[in-house]
Backbone as a printed PyTorch tensor [residue, N CA C, xyz], in Angstrom:
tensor([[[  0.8260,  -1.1710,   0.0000],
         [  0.0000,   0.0000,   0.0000],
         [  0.8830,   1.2500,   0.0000]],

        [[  0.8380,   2.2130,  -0.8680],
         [  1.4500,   3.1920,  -1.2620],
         [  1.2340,   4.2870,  -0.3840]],

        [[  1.6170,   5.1580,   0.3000],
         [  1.8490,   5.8030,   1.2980],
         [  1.6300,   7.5130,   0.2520]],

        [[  0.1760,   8.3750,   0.8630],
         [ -0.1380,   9.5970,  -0.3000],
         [  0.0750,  10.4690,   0.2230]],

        [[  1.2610,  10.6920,  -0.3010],
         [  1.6810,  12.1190,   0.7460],
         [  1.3820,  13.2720,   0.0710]],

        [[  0.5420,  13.4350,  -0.7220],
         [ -0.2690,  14.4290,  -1.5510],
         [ -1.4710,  14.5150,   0.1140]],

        [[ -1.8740,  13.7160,   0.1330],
         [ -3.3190,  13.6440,   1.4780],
         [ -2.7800,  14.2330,   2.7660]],

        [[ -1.5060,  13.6770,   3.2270],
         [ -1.0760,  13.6990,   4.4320],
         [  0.1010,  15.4840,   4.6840]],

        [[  0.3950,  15.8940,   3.4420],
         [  0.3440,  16.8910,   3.4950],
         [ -0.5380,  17.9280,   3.8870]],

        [[ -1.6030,  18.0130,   2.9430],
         [ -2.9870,  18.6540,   3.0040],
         [ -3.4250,  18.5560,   4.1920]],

        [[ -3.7560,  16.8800,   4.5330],
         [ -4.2280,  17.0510,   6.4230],
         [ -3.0600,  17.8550,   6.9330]],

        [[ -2.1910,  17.8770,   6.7470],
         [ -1.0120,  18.9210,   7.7590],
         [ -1.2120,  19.6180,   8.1130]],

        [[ -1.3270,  20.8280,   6.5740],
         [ -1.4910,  21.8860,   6.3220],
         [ -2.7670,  22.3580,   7.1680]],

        [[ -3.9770,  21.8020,   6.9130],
         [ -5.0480,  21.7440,   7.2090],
         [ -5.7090,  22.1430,   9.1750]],

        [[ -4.7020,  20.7770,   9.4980],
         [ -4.1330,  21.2370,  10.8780],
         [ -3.5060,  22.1250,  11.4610]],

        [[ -2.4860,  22.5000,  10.9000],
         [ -1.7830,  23.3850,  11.1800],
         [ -2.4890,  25.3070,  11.3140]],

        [[ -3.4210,  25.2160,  10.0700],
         [ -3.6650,  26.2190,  10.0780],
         [ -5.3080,  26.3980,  10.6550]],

        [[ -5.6530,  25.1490,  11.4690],
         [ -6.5120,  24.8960,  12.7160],
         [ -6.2820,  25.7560,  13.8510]],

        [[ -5.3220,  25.0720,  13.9800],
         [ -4.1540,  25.3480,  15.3460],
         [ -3.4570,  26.9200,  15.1180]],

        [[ -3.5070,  27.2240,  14.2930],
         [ -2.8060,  28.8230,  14.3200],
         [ -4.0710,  29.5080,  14.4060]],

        [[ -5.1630,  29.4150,  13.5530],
         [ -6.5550,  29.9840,  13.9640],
         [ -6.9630,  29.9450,  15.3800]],

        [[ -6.8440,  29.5000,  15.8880],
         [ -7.1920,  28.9350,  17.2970],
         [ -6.8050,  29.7100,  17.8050]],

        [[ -5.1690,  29.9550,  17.9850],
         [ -4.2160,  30.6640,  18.9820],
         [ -4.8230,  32.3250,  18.3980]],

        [[ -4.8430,  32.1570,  17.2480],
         [ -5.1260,  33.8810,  17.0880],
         [ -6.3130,  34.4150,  17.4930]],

        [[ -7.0010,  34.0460,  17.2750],
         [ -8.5010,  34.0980,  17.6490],
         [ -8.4510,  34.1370,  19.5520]],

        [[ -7.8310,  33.3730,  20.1150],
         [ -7.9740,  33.3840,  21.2770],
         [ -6.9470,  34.6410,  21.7930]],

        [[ -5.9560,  34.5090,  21.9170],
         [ -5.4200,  36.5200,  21.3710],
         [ -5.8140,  37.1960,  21.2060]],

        [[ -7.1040,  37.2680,  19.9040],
         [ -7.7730,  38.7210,  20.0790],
         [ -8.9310,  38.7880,  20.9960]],

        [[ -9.5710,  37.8550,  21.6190],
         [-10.0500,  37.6480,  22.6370],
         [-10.2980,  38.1090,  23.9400]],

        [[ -8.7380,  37.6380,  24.1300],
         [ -7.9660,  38.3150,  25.3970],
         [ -7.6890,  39.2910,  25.3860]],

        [[ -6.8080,  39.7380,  24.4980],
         [ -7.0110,  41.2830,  23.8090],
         [ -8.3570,  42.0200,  24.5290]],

        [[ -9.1280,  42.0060,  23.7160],
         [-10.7340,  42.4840,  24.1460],
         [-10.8290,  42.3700,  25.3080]],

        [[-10.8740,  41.6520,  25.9830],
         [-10.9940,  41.5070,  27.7050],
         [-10.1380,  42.6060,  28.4140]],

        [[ -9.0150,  42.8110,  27.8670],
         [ -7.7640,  43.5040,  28.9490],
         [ -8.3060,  44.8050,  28.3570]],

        [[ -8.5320,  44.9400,  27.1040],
         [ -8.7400,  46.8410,  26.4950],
         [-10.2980,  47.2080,  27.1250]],

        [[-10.8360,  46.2210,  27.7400],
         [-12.5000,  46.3700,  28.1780],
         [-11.9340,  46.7330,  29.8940]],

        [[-11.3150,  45.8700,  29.9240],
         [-11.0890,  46.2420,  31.4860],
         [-10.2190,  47.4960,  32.0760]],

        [[ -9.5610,  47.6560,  31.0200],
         [ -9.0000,  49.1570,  31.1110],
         [ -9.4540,  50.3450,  31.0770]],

        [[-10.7650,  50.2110,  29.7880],
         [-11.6540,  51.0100,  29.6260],
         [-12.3930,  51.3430,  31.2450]],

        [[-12.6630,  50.0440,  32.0670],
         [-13.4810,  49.6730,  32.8540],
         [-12.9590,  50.9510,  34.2190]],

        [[-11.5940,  50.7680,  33.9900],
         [-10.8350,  50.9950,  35.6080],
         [-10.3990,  52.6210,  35.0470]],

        [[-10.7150,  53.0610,  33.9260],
         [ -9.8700,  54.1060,  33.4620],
         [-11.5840,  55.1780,  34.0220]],

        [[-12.4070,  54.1460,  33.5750],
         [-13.7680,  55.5070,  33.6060],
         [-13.7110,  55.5390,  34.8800]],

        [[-13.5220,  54.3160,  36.0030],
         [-13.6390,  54.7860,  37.7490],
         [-12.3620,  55.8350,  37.9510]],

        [[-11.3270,  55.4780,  37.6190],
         [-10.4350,  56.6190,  38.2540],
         [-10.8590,  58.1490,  37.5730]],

        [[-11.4390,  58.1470,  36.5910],
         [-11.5630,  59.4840,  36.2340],
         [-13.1920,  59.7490,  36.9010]],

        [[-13.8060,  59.2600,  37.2530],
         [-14.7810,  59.7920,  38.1340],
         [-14.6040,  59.6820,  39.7650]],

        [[-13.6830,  58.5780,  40.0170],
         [-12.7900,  58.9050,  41.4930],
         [-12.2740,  60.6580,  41.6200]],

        [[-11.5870,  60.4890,  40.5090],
         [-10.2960,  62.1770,  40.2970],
         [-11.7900,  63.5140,  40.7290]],

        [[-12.6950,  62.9280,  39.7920],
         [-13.6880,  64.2480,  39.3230],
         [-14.7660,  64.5720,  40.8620]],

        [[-14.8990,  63.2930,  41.2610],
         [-15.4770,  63.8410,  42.5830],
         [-14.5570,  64.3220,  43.6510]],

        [[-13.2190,  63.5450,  43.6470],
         [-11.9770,  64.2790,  44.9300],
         [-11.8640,  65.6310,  44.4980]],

        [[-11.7080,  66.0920,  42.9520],
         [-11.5980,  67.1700,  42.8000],
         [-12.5630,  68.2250,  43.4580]],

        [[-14.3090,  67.8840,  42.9420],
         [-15.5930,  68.3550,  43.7240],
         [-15.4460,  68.5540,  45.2730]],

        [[-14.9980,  67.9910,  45.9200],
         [-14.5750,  67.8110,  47.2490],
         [-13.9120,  69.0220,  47.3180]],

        [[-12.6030,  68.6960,  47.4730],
         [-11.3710,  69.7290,  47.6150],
         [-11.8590,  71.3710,  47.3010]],

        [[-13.2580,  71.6400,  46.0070],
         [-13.5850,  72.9150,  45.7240],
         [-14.1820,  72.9820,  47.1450]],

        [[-14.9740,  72.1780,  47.5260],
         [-16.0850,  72.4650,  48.4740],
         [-14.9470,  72.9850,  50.2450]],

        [[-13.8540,  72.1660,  50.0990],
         [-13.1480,  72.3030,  50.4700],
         [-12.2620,  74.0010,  50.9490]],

        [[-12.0040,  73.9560,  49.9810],
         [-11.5130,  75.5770,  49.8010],
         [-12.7330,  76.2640,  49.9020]],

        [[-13.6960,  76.6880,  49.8060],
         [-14.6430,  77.0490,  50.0370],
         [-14.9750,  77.1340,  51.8350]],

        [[-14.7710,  76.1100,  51.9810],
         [-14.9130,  76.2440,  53.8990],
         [-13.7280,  77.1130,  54.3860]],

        [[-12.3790,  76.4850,  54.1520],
         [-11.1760,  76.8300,  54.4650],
         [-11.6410,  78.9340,  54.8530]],

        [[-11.7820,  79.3570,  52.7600],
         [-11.9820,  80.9390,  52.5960],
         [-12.8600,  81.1290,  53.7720]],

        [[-14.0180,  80.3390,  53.9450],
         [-15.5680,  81.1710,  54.6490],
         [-14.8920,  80.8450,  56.0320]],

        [[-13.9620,  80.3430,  56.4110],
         [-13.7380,  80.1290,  58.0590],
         [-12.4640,  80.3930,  58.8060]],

        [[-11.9080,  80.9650,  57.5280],
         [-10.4390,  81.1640,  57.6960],
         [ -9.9310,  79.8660,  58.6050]],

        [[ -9.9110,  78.6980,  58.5950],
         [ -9.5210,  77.5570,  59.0040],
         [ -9.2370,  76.9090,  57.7700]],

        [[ -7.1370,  77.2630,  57.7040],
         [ -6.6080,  76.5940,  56.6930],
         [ -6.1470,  75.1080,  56.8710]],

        [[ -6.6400,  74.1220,  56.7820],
         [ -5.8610,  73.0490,  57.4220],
         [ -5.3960,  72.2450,  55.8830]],

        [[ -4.6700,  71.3140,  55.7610],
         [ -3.8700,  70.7390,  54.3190],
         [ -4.9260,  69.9840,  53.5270]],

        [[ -5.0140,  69.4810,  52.3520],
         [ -5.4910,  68.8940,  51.6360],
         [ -5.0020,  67.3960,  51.4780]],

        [[ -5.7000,  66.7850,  52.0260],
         [ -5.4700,  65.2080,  51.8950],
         [ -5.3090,  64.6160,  49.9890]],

        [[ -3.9740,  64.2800,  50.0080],
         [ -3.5940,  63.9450,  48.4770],
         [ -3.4200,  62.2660,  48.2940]],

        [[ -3.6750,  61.6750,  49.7340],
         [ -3.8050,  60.1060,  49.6500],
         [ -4.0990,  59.3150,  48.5880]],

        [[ -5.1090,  59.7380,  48.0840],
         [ -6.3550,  59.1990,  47.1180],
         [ -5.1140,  59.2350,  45.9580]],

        [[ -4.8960,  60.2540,  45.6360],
         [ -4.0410,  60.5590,  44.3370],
         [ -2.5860,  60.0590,  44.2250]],

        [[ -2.1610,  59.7130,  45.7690],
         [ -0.3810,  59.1850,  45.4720],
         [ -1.0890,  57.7090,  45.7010]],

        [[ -2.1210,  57.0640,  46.2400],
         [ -2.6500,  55.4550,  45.8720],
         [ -2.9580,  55.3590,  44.3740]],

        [[ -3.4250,  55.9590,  43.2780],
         [ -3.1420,  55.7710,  42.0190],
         [ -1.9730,  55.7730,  41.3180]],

        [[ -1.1240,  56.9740,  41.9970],
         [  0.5500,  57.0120,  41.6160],
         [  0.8320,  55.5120,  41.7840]],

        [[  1.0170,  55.1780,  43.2940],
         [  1.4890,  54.1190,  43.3390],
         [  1.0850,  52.8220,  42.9890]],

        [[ -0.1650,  52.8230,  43.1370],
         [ -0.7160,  51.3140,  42.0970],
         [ -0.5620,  51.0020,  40.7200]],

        [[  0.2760,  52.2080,  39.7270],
         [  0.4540,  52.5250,  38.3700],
         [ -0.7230,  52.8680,  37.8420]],

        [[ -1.8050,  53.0150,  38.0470],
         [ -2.8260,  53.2940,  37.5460],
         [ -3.1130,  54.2550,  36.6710]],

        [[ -1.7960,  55.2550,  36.6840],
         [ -2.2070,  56.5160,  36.1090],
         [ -1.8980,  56.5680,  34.3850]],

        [[ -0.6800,  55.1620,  34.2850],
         [ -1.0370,  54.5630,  32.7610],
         [ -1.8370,  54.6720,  32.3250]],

        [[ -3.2630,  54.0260,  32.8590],
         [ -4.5180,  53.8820,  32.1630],
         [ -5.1390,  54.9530,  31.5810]],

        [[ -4.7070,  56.5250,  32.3110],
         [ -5.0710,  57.6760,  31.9910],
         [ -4.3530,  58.6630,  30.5830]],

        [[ -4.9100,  59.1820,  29.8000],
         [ -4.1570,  59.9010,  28.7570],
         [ -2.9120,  61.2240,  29.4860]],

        [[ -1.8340,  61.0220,  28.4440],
         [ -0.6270,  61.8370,  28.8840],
         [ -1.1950,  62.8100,  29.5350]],

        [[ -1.6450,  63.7880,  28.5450],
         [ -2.1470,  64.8120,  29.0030],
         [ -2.8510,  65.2240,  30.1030]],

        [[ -4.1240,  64.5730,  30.2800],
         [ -4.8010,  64.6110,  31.5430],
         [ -4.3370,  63.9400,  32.5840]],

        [[ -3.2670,  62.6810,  32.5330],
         [ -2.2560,  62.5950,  33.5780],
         [ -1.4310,  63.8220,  34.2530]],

        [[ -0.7200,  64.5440,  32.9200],
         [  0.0660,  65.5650,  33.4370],
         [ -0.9910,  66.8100,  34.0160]],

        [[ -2.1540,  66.8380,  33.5440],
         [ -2.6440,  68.1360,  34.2450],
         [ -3.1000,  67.8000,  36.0010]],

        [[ -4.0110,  66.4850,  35.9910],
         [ -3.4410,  65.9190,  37.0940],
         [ -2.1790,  66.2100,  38.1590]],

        [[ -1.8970,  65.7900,  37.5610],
         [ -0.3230,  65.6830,  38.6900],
         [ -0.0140,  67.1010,  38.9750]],

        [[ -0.4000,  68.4740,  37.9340],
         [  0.2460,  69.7760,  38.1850],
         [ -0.6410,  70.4530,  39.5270]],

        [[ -2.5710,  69.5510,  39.4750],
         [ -3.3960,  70.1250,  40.0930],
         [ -2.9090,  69.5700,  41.5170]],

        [[ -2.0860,  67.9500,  41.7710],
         [ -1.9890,  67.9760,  43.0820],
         [ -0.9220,  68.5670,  43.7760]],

        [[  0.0900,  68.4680,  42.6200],
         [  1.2870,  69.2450,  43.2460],
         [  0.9790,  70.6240,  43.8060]],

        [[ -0.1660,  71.2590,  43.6530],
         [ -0.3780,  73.2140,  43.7500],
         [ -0.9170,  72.2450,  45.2140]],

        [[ -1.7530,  70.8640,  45.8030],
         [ -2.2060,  71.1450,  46.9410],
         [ -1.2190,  70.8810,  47.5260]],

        [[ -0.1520,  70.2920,  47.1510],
         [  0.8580,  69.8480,  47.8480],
         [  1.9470,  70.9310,  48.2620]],

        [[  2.0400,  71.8210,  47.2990],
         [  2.5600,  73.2450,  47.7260],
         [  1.7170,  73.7520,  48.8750]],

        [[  0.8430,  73.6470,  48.4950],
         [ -0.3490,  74.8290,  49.9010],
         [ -0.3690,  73.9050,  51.1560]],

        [[ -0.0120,  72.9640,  51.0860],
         [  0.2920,  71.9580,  52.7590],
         [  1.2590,  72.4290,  52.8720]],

        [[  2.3200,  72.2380,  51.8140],
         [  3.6960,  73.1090,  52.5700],
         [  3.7720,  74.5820,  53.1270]],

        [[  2.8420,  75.1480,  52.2080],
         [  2.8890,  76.6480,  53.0700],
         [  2.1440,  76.5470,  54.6520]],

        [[  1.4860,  76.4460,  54.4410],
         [  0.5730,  76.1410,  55.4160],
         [  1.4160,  75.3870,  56.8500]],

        [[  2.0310,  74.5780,  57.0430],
         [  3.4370,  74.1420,  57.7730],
         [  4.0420,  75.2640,  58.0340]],

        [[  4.2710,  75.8290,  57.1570],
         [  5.6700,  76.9790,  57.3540],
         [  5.1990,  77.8010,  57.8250]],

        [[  3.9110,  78.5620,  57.5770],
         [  3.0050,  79.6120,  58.1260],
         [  3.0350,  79.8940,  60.2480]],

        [[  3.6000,  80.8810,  60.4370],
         [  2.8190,  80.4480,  61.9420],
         [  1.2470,  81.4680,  62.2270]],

        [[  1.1300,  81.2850,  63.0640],
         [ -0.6500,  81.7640,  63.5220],
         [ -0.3970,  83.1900,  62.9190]],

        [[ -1.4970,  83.2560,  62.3770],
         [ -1.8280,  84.7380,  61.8330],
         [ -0.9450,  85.5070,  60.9300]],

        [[  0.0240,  85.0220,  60.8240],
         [  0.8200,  85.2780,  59.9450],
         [  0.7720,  84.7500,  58.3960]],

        [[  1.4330,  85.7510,  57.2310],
         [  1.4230,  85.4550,  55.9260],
         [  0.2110,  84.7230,  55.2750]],

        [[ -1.3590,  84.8910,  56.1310],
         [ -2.3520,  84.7000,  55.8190],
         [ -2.8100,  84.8850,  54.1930]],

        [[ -1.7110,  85.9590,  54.0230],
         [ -2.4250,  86.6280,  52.3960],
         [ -1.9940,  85.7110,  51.7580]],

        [[ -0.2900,  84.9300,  52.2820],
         [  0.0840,  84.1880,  51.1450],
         [ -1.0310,  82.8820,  50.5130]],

        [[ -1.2400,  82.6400,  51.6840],
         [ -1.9020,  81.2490,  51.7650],
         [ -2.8510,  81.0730,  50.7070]],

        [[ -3.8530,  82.3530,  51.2290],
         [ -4.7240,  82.3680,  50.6490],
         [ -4.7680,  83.1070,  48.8730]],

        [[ -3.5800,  83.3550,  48.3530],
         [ -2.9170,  83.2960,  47.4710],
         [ -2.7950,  81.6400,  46.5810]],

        [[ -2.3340,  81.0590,  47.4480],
         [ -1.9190,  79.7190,  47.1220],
         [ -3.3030,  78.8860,  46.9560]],

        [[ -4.0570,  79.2740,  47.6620],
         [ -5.0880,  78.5530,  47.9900],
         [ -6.1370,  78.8330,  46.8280]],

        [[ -5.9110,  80.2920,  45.9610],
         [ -6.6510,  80.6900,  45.1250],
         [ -5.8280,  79.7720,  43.6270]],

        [[ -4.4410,  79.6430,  43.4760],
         [ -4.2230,  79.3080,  42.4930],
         [ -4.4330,  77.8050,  42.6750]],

        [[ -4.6930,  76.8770,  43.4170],
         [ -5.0010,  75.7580,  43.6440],
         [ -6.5300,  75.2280,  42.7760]],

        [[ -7.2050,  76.3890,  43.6570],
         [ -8.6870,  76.6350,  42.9950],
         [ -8.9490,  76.2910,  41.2550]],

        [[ -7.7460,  77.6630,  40.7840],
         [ -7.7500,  77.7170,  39.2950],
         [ -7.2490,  76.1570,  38.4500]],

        [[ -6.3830,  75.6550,  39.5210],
         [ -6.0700,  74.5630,  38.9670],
         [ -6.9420,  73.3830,  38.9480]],

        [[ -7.5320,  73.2820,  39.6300],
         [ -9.0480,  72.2220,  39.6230],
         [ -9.7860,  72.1590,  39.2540]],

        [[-10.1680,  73.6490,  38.9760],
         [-11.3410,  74.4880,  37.6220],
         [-10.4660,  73.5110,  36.1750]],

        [[ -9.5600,  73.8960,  36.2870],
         [ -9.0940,  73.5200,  34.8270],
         [ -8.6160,  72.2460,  34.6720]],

        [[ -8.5370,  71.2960,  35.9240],
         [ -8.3260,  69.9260,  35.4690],
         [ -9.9620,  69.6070,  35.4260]],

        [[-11.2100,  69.7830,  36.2200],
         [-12.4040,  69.2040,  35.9280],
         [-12.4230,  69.7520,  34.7880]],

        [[-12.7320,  70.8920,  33.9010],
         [-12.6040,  71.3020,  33.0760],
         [-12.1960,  70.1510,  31.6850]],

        [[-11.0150,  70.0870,  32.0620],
         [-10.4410,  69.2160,  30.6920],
         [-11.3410,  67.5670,  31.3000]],

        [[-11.7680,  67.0140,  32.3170],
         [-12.4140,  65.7870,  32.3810],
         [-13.3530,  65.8370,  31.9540]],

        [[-14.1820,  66.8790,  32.0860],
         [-15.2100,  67.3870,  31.2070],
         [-15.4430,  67.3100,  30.1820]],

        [[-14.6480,  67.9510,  29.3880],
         [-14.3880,  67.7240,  28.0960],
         [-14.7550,  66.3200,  27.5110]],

        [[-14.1260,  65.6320,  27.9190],
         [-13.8370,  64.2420,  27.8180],
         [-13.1560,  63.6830,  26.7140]],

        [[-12.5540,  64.4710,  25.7520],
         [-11.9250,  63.9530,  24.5900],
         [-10.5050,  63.1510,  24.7740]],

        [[-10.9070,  62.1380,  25.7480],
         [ -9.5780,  61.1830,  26.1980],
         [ -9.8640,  60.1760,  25.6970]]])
């Protein structure tokens, strides 16, 4: 019996390009799953950011009406630093981010350095450009063209 390696090719081939369908298909798959779940964790941190931001206005707002400057809790925002999370976010609105916490992170430092009753104007200087900076990071979340 003659051995058809015309057939046993073809089944090869046949197989082979079973088995590569398979793997690709299951790739783009997974694919889909990880770009869904990114999507997933990217819309919570940007509505995490957009309400801490809401906060912090309401925030400054007490601070001005009570002259009781006390620091701005930036926890929330160095736990995304540090979980890498902020990948998930576009350059841009990463970097405006980071410029809006650094201004609260300046105004804790003044605020430290400050003693009672003193350099009040600065503060509240600092405390105003903080403001502008939160206006303009909700602002660009707003937007939403990320």
């Amino acid at each position: 019996m003659p051995i058809e390696w015309d057939v046993i090719i073809i089944e090869n081939i046949i197989l082979a390009a079973i088995i590569y369908g398979a793997i690709y298909i299951e790739l783009r798959v997974e694919k889909e799953i990880t770009r869904k779940e990114e999507r997933k964790h990217r819309k919570q941190i940007i509505q995490f950011v957009t309400n801490d931001l809401n906060k912090k206005l309401r925030f400054i707002d007490e601070s001005i009406q009570y002259h009781d400057f006390k620091p701005f809790f930036t926890d929330m925002w160095d736990s995304i630093i540090l979980g890498g999370k902020q990948t998930l976010l576009p350059f841009a609105l990463f970097e405006n981010l980071q410029h809006t916490y650094s201004w609260m992170k300046y105004y804790n430092n003044e605020i430290e350095q400050r003693e009672k009753d003193d350099e009040e104007k600065v503060v509240l200087e600092v405390l105003e450009e903080v403001r502008k900076s939160i206006n303009q990071s909700l602002q660009l979340l707003k937007e939403g063209n990320l």
